[in-house]
Coordinates of C-alpha atoms in Angstrom, one line a residue:
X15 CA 0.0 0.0 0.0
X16 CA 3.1 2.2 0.9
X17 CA 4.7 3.6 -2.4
X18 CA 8.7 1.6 -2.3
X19 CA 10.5 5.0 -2.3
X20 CA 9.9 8.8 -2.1
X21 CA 9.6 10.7 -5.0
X22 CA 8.3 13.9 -6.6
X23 CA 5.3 13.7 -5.7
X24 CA 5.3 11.1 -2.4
X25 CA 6.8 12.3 1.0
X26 CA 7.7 10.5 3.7
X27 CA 7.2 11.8 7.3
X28 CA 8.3 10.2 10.7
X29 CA 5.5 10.9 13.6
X30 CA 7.4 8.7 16.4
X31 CA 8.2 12.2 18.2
X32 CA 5.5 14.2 16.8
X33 CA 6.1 16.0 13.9
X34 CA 5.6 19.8 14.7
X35 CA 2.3 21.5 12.9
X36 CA 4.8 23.7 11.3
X37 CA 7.1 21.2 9.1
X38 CA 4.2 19.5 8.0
X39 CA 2.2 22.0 6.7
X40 CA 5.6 23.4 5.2
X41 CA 6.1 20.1 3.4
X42 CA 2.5 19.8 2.3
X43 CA 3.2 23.3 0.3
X44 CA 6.2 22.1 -0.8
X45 CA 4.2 18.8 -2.8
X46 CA 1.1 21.8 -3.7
X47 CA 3.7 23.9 -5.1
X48 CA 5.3 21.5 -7.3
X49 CA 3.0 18.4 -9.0
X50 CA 1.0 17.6 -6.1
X51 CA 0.8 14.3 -4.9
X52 CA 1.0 12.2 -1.5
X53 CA 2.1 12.6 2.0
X54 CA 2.5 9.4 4.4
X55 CA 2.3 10.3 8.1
X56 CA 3.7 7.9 10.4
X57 CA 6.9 6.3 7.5
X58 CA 10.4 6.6 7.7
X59 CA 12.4 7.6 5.0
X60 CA 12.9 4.2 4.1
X61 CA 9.1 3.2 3.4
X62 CA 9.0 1.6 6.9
X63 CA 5.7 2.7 8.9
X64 CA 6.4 3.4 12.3
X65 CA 2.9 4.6 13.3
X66 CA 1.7 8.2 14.5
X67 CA 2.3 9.5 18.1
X68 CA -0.7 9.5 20.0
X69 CA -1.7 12.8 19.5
X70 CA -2.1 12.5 15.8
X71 CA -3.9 9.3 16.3
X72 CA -7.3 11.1 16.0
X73 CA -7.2 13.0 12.3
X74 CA -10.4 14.8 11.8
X75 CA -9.0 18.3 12.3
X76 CA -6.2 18.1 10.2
X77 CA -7.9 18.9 6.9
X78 CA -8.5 22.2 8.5
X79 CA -6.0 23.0 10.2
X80 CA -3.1 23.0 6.5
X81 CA -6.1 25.0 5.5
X82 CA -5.7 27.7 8.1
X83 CA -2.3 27.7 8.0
X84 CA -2.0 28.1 4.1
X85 CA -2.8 31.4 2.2
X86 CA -4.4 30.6 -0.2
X87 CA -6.1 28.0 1.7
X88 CA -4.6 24.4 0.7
X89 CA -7.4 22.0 1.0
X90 CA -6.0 18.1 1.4
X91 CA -7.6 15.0 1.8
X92 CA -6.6 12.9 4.9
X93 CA -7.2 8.9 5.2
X94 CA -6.3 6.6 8.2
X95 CA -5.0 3.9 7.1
X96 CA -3.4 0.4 9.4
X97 CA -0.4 -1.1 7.5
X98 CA 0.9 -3.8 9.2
X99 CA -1.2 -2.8 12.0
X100 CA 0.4 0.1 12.5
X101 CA -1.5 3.4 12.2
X102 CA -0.8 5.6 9.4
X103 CA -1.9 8.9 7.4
X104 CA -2.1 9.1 3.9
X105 CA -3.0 13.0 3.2
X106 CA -3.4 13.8 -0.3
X107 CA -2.3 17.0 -1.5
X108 CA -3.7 18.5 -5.0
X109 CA -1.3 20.7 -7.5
X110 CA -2.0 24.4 -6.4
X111 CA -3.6 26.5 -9.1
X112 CA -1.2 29.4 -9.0
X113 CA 1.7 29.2 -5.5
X114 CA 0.6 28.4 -2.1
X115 CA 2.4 29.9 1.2
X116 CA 2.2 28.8 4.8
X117 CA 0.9 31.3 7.5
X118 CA 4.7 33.0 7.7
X119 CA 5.1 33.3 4.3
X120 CA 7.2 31.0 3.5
X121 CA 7.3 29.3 -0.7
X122 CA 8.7 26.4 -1.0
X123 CA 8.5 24.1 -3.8
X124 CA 9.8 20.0 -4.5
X125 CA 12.7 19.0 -7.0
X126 CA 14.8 16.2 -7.2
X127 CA 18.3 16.1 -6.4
X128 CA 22.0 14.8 -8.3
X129 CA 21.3 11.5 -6.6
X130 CA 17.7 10.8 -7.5
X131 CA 16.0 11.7 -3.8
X132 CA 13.3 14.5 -3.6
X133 CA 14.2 17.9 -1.3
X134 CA 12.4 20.7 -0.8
X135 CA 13.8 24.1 -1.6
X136 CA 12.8 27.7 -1.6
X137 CA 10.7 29.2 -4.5
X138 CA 12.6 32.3 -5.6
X139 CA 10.2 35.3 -7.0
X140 CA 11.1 34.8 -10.4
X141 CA 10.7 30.9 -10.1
X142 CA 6.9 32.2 -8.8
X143 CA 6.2 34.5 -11.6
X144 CA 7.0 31.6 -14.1
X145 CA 4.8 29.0 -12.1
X146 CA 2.1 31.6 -12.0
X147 CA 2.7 31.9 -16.0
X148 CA 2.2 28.1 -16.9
X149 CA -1.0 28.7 -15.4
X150 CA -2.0 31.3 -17.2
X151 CA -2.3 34.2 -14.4
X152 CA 0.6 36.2 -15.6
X153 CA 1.7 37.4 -19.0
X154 CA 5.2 38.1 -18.2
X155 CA 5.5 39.1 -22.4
X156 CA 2.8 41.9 -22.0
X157 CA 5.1 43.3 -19.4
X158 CA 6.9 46.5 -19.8
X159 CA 10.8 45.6 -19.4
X160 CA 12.5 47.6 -16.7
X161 CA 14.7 51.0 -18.1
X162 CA 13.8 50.5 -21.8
X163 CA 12.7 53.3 -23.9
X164 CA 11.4 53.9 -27.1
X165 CA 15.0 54.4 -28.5
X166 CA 15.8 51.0 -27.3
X167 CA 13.3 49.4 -31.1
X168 CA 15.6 49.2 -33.9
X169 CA 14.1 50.7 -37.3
X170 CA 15.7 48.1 -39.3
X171 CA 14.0 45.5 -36.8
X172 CA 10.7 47.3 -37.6
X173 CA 10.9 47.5 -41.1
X174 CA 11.9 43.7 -40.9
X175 CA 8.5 43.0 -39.4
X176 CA 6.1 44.2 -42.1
X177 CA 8.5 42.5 -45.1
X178 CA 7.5 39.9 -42.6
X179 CA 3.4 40.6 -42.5
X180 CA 3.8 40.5 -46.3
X181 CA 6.3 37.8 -46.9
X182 CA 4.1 35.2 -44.4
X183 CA 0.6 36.9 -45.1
X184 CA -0.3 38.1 -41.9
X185 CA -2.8 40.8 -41.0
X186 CA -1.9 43.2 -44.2
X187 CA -4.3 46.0 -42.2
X188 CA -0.9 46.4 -40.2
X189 CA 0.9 47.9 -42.8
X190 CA -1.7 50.3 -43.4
X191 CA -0.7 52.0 -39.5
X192 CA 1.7 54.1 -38.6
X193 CA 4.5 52.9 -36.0
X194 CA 2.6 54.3 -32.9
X195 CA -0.7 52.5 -34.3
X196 CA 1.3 49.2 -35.2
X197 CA 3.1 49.1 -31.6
X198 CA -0.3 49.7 -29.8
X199 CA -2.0 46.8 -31.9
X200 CA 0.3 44.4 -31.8
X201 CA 1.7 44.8 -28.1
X202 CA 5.0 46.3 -28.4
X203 CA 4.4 49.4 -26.3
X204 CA 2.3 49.9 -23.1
X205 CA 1.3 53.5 -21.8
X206 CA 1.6 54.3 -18.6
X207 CA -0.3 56.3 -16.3
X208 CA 1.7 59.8 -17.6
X209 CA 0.9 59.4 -20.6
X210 CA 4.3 58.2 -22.1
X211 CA 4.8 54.4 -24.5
X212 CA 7.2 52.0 -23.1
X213 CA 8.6 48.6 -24.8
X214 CA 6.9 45.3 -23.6
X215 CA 9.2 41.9 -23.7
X216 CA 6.9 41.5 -26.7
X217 CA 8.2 44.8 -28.6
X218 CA 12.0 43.9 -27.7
X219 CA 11.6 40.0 -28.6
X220 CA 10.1 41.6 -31.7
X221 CA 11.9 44.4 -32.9
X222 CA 14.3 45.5 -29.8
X223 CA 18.4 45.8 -30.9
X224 CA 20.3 43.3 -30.5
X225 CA 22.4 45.0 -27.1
X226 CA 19.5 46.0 -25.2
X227 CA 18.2 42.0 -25.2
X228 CA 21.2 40.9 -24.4
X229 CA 21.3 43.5 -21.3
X230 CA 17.4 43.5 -20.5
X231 CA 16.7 39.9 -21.5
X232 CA 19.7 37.9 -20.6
X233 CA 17.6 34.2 -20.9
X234 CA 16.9 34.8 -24.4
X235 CA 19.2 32.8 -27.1
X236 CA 19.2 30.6 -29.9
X237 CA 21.4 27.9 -30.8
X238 CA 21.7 26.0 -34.1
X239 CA 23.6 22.8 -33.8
X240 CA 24.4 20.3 -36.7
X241 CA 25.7 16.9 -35.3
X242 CA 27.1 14.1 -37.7
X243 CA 28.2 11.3 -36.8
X244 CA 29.3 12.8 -33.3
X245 CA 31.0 15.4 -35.1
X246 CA 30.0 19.4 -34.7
X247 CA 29.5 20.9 -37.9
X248 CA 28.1 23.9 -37.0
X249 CA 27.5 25.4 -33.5
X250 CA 26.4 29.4 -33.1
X251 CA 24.6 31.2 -30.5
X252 CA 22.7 34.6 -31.5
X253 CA 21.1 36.4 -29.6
X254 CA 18.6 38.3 -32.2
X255 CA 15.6 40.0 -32.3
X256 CA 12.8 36.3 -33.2
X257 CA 12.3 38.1 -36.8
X258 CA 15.7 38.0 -37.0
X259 CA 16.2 34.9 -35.8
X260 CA 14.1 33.2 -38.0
X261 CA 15.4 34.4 -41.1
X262 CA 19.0 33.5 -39.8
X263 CA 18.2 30.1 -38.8
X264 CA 16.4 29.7 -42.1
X265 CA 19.4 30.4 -44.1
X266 CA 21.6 28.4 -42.1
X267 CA 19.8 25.2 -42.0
X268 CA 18.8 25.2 -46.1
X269 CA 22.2 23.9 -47.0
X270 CA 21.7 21.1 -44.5
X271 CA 17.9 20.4 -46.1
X272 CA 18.1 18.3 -49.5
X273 CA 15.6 18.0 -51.5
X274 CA 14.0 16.0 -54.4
X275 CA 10.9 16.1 -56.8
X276 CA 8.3 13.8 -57.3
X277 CA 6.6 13.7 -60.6
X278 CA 3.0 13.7 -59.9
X279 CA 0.7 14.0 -63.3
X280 CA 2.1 17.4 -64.7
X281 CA 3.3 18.9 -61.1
X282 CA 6.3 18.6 -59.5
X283 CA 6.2 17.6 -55.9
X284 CA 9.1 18.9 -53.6
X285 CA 10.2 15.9 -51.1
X286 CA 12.4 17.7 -48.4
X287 CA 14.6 16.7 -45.5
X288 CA 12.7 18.5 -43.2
X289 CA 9.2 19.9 -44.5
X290 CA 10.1 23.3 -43.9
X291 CA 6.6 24.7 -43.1
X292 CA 6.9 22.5 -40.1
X293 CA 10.4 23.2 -39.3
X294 CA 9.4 27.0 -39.1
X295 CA 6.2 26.4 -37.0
X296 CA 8.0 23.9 -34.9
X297 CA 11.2 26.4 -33.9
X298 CA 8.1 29.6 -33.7
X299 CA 6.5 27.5 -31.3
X300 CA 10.0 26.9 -29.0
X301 CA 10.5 30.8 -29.8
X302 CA 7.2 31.7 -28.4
X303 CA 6.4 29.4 -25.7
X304 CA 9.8 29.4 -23.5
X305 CA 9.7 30.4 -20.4
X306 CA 11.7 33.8 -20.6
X307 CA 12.3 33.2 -16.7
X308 CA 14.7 30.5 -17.3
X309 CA 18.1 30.3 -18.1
X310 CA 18.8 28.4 -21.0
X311 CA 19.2 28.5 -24.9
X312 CA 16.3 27.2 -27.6
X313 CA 18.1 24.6 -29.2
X314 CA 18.0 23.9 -32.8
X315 CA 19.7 20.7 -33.5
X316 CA 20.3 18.1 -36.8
X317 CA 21.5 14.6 -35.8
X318 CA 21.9 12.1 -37.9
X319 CA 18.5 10.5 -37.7
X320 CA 16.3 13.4 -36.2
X321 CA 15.8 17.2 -35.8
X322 CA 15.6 18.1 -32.2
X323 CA 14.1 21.4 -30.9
X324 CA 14.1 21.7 -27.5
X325 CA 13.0 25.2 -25.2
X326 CA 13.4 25.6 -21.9
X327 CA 10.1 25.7 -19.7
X328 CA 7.9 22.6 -19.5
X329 CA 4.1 22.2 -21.2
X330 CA 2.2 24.5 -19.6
X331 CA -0.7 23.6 -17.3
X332 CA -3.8 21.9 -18.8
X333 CA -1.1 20.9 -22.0
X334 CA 0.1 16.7 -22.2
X335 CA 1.2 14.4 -24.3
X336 CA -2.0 12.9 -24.1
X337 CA -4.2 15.9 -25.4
X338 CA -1.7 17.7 -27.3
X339 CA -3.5 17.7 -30.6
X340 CA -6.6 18.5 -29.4
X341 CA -6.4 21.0 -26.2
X342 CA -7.4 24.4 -26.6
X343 CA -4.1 26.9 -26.9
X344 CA -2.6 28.1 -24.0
X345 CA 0.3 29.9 -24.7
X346 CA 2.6 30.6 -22.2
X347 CA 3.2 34.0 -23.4
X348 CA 0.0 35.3 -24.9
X349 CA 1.0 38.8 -26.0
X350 CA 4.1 37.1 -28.2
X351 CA 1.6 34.2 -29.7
X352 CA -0.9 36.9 -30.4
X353 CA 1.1 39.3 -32.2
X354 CA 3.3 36.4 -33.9
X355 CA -0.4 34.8 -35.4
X356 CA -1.0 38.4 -36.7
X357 CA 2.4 39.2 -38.3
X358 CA 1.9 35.7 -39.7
X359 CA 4.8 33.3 -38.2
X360 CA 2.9 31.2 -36.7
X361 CA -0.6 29.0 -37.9
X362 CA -3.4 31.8 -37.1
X363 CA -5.9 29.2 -35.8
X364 CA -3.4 28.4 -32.9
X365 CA -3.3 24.8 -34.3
X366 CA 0.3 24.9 -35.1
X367 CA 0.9 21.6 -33.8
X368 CA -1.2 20.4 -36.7
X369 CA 1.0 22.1 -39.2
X370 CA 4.2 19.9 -37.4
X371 CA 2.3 17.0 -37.7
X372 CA 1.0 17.3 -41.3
X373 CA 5.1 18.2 -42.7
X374 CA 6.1 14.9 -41.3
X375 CA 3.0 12.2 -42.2
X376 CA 2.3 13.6 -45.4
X377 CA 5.8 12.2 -46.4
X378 CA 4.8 8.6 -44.9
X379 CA 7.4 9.7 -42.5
X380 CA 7.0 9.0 -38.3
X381 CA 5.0 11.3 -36.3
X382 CA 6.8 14.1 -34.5
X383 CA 7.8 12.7 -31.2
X384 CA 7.5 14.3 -27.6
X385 CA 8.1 11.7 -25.8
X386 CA 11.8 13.4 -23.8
X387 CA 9.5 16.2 -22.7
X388 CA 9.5 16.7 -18.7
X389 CA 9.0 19.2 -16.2
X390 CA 11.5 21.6 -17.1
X391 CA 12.1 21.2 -21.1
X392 CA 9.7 20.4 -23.9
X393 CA 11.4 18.5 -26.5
X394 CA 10.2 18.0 -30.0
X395 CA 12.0 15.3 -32.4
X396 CA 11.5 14.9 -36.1
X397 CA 12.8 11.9 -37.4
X398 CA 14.6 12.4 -41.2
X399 CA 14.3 8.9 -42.0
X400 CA 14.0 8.7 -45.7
X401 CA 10.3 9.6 -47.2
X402 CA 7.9 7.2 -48.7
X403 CA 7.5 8.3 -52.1
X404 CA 4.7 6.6 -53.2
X405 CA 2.8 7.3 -49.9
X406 CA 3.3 10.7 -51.1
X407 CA 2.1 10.6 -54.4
X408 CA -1.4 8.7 -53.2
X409 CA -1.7 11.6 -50.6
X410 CA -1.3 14.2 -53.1
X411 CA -3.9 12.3 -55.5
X412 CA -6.2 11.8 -52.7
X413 CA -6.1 15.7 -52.2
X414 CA -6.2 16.6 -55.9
X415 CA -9.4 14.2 -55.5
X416 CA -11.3 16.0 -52.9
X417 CA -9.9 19.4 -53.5
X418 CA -8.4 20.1 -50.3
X419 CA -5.8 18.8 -47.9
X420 CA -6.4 15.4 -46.1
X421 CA -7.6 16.4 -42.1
X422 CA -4.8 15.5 -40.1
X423 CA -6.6 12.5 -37.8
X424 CA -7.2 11.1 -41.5
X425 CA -3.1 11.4 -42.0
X426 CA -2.7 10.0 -38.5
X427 CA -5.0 7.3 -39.7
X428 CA -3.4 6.0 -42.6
X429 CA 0.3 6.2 -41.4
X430 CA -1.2 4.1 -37.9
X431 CA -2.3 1.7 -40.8
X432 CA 0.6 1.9 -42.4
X433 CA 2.6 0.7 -39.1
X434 CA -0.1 -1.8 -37.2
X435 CA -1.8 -3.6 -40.6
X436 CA -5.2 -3.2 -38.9
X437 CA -6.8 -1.4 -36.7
X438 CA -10.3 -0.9 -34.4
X439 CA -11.9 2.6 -34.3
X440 CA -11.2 2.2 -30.5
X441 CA -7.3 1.6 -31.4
X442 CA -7.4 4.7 -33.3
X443 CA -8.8 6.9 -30.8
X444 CA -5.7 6.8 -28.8
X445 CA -3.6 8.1 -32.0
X446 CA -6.0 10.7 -32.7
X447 CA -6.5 11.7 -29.4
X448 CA -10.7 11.9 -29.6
X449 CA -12.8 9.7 -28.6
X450 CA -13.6 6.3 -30.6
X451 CA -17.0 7.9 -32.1
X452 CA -14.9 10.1 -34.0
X453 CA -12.1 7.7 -35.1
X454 CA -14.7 5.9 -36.9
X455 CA -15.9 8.8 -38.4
X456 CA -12.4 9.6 -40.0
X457 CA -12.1 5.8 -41.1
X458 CA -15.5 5.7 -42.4
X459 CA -14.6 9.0 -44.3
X460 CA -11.2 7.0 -45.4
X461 CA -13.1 4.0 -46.6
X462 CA -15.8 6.1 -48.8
X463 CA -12.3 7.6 -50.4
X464 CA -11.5 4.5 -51.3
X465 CA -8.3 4.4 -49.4
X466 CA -9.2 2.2 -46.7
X467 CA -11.7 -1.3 -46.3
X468 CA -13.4 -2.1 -43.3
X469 CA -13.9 -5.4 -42.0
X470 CA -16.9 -6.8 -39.7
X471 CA -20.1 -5.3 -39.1
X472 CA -20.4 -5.6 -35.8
X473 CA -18.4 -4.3 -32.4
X474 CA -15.5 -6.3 -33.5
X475 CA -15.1 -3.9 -37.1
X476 CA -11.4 -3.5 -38.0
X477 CA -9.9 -1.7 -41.0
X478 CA -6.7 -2.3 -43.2
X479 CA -5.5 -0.4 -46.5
X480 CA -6.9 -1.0 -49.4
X481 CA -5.8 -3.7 -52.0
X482 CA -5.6 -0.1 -54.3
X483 CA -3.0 1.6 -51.8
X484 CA -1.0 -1.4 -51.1
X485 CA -0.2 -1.6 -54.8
X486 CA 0.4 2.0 -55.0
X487 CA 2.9 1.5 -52.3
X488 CA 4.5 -1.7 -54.1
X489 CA 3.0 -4.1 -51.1
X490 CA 0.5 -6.3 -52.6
X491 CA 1.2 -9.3 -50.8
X492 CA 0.4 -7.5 -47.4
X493 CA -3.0 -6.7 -48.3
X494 CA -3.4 -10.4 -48.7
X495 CA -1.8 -10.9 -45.4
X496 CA -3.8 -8.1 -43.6
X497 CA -7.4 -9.2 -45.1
X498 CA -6.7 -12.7 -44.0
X499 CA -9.1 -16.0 -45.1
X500 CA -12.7 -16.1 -46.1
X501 CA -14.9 -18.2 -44.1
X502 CA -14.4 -21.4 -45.9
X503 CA -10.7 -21.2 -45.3
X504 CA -11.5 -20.6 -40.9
X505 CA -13.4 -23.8 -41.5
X506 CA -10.5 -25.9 -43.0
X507 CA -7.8 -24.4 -40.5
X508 CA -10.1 -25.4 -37.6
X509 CA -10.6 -29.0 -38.9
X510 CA -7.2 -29.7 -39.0
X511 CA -6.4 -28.6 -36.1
X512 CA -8.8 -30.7 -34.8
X513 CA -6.7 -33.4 -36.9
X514 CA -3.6 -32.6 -35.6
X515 CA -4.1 -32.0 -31.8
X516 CA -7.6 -33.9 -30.9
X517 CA -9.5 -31.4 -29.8
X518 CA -9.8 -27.2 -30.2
X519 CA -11.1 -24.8 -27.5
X520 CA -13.2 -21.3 -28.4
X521 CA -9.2 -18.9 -27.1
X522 CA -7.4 -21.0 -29.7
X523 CA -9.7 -20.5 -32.3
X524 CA -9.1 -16.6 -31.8
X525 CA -5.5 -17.2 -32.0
X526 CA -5.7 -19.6 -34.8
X527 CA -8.0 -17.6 -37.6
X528 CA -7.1 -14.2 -36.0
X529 CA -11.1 -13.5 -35.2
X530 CA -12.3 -11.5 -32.8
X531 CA -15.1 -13.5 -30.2
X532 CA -18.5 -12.5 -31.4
X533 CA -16.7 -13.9 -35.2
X534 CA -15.8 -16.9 -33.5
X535 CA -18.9 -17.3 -31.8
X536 CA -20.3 -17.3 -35.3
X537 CA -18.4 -19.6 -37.0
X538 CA -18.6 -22.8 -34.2
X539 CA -22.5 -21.8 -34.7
X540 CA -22.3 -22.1 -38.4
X541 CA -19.7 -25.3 -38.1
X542 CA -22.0 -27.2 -35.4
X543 CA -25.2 -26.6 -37.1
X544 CA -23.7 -28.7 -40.3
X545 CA -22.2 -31.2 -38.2
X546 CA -18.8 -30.6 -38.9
X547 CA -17.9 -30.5 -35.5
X548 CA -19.9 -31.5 -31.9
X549 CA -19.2 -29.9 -28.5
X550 CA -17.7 -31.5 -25.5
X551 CA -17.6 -30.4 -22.0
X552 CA -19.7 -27.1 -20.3
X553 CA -17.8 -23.9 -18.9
X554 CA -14.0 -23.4 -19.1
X555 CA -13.6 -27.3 -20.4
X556 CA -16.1 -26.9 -23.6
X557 CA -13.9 -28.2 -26.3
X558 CA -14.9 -28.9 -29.7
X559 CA -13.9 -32.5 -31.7
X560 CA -15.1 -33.8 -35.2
X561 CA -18.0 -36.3 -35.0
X562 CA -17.7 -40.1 -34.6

């Protein structure tokens, strides 16, 4: 019942001499402050429980006692528990919305240490400000920055952002304003109560020179990194203005981006390293969504099977892996996002994920992958495997077919086809990230384009690729694999296996003809009412043999 070790979010608490009002409340912030998670009363560091002195031994108070004593008030859950027959707490602490301090004022928060063991440490007031931003109560980019003026924005910097509005197509009504008007719509400035402008983080990210961010915004740097074969073939630092940035990292990473063309009808289709559409909405996003409270560079980096970019600040609150293409956006810095979508940068709709996504399945290449993102980094990885040519060339006929680009759960779709051979509507939910109604609305949608064939009628419907795509993709023999045997074919595998080993029970027919239960319920039905087989046994020993 006891969790084997301490850990971010469990705490162990020794009670054999009382453990003073104070330290526990303190260390019940600390888990609130942090991930939340579980504090056992009455354990020793090692997981042994030891019991609670006798004064803890009645527990109804104690919910509302780390309530008082918290600001604002931390409400936990407290069980008694007997392990071993010893008496034990178990108070569960939820993750505070915002920072929580004890009654003197003390913020602490939980982080693990150089040798794997949890502490607890004080939360400095920048490390507050960036907790209360992941939550979305602060927006640190709106900000004005401290001593910056006016003279501080660099014309050439300005003039770089509406080439940009043009070049990317943003919002072309800000090029009809002047540069008071443009600062004031797209967050640059903020006016105080006298009457005068001041630059926001947003207006030096933006269009600030190059000295005053490296003076006034110290945590803000790029790197671009190409690793081959453990060798460094290019490693730079800049600290630029993101505009800037962009176009620098753009023309540094183009030599490292071959490309060829696929001959599709009379158009030629560009197959890249990298798509770069994606690469430029993937590094936006890093741009955008750092935490500009942390120290630490955005990282930019080409290995030899992947393209890593990596920002300092974790997903921000409401944001996982599990819901991360369909959550509504939350930037982290809304003021930045905001005037980014307008000038153009970044996927208006605040769906850029999609746009990462859609550069690397459209090339029948892996999915971008998140999976090294933790507390304190989000990670992005796209794999440069080679592309599938021919899955390209069906995708770009199926969206000369309808007109439009394919929805990205149906390109999710077909490359999990691609990989599994079959799937369930309920199996694709999980890729998708919706529930299993709408899966089988995109495979439905997918088999009516003639790309994919369903299987079944009933709860246990499966789909694969069509025999059409298969040949397109120089497979044929794994449609014939996928679709499996008719009905007459189950029959004649099930007979001699009866032949061979006496006797078959209902689990190894599912293992046998690859058939879900209600199909194999069907076909012993359909067998024993011909008399090609009789049933032996009741419950777990039915069996089924060929007649006498």
């Amino acid at each position: 019942m006891i969790p084997q070790s301490e850990s971010l979010t469990v705490e162990f608490k020794s009670d054999r001499k009382r453990l003073p009002d104070a330290e526990l409340v303190e260390a019940l912030v600390c888990l609130a402050n942090t991930e939340g998670g579980e504090l056992w009363l009455g354990v020793e560091d090692d997981g042994q429980a030891t019991g609670l002195h006798a004064e803890h031994m009645v527990l109804t108070g104690l919910a509302g006692m780390v309530a008082a004593r918290t600001s604002p008030a931390l409400h936990v859950r407290v069980e008694a528990l007997q392990v071993d027959g010893v008496p034990v707490a178990k108070i569960t602490v939820p993750k505070a919305q915002g920072e929580v301090a004890t009654q003197a004022g003390v913020y602490v928060r939980r982080r693990i240490k150089h040798d794997g063991t949890p502490e607890c440490v004080p939360m400095l007031p920048h490390e507050r400000i960036s907790r209360a931003s992941s939550f979305g109560l602060v927006d640190v980019s709106a900000q004005p920055v401290a001593g910056c003026t006016l003279a501080d924005f660099d014309p050439l910097e300005r003039e770089r952002l509406r080439q940009a509005v043009q070049q990317y197509g943003g919002d072309r009504v800000l090029l009809e304003l002047d540069d008071e008007a443009m600062d004031g719509a797209l967050g640059l400035t903020q006016r105080l109560a006298d009457g005068t402008r001041v630059p926001t983080l947003t207006g030096l990210l933006l269009i600030g020179r190059e000295s005053v961010l490296q003076q006034r915004v110290a945590t803000h740097e790029l790197a671009f990194q190409v690793l081959a074969q453990q060798a460094v073939r290019f490693n730079e630092f800049r600290r630029f203005p993101l505009l800037k940035a962009l176009d620098w990292l753009e023309t540094n990473f183009r030599p490292y981006n071959p490309e060829q063309e696929l001959q599709v009808g009379l158009f030629r289709v560009p197959v890249p390293l990298v798509d770069m559409a994606a690469f430029r909405e993937a590094v936006a996003n890093a741009l955008i969504h750092r935490d500009y409270h942390r120290m630490g560079a955005v990282h930019v980096r080409l290995e030899d099977d992947a393209l890593v970019i990596s920002n300092p600040g974790g997903l921000v609150d409401g944001v996982t892996l599990a819901n991360l293409l369909v959550t509504e956006p939350r930037p982290r810095n809304r003021a930045l996002a905001d005037a980014m979508k307008r000038i153009g940068v970044v996927e208006r709709s605040g769906r850029g994920v999609d746009t990462i996504y859609r550069g690397m399945l459209k090339f029948g290449r892996p999915a971008p992958d998140y999976g090294r993102t933790d507390l304190h980094n989000v990670v992005l990885s796209l794999p440069t495997v080679p592309a599938d040519v021919a899955f390209r060339r069906m995708v770009v006929d199926a969206e000369r077919n309808r007109n439009a680009e394919l929805p990205i759960d149906s390109l999710i779709a077909l490359a999990a086809l691609r990989e599994f051979k079959r799937l369930s509507a309920d199996a694709l939910a999980k890729h998708i990230q919706r529930d299993a109604a709408s899966a089988k609305r995109t495979l439905e949608a997918l088999t009516e384009a003639g790309l994919v064939e369903a299987h079944g009628n009933t709860r246990g419907r499966s789909y694969t690729l069509t025999a059409a795509v298969y040949s397109v993709v120089s497979d044929k023999a794994a449609y014939t694999r996928q679709v499996g045997f008719g009905p007459i074919q189950h029959e004649q595998m099930l007979l001699s296996y009866i032949r061979q080993h006496g006797q078959i029970k209902r689990a190894e027919v599912m293992e046998l003809c690859r058939l879900t239960e209600g199909q194999v319920k069907r076909l012993l039905q359909r067998m024993l009412a011909a008399g090609q087989i009789v049933m032996r046994g009741q419950g777990k020993t039915t069996a089924y043999v060929e007649p006498k």
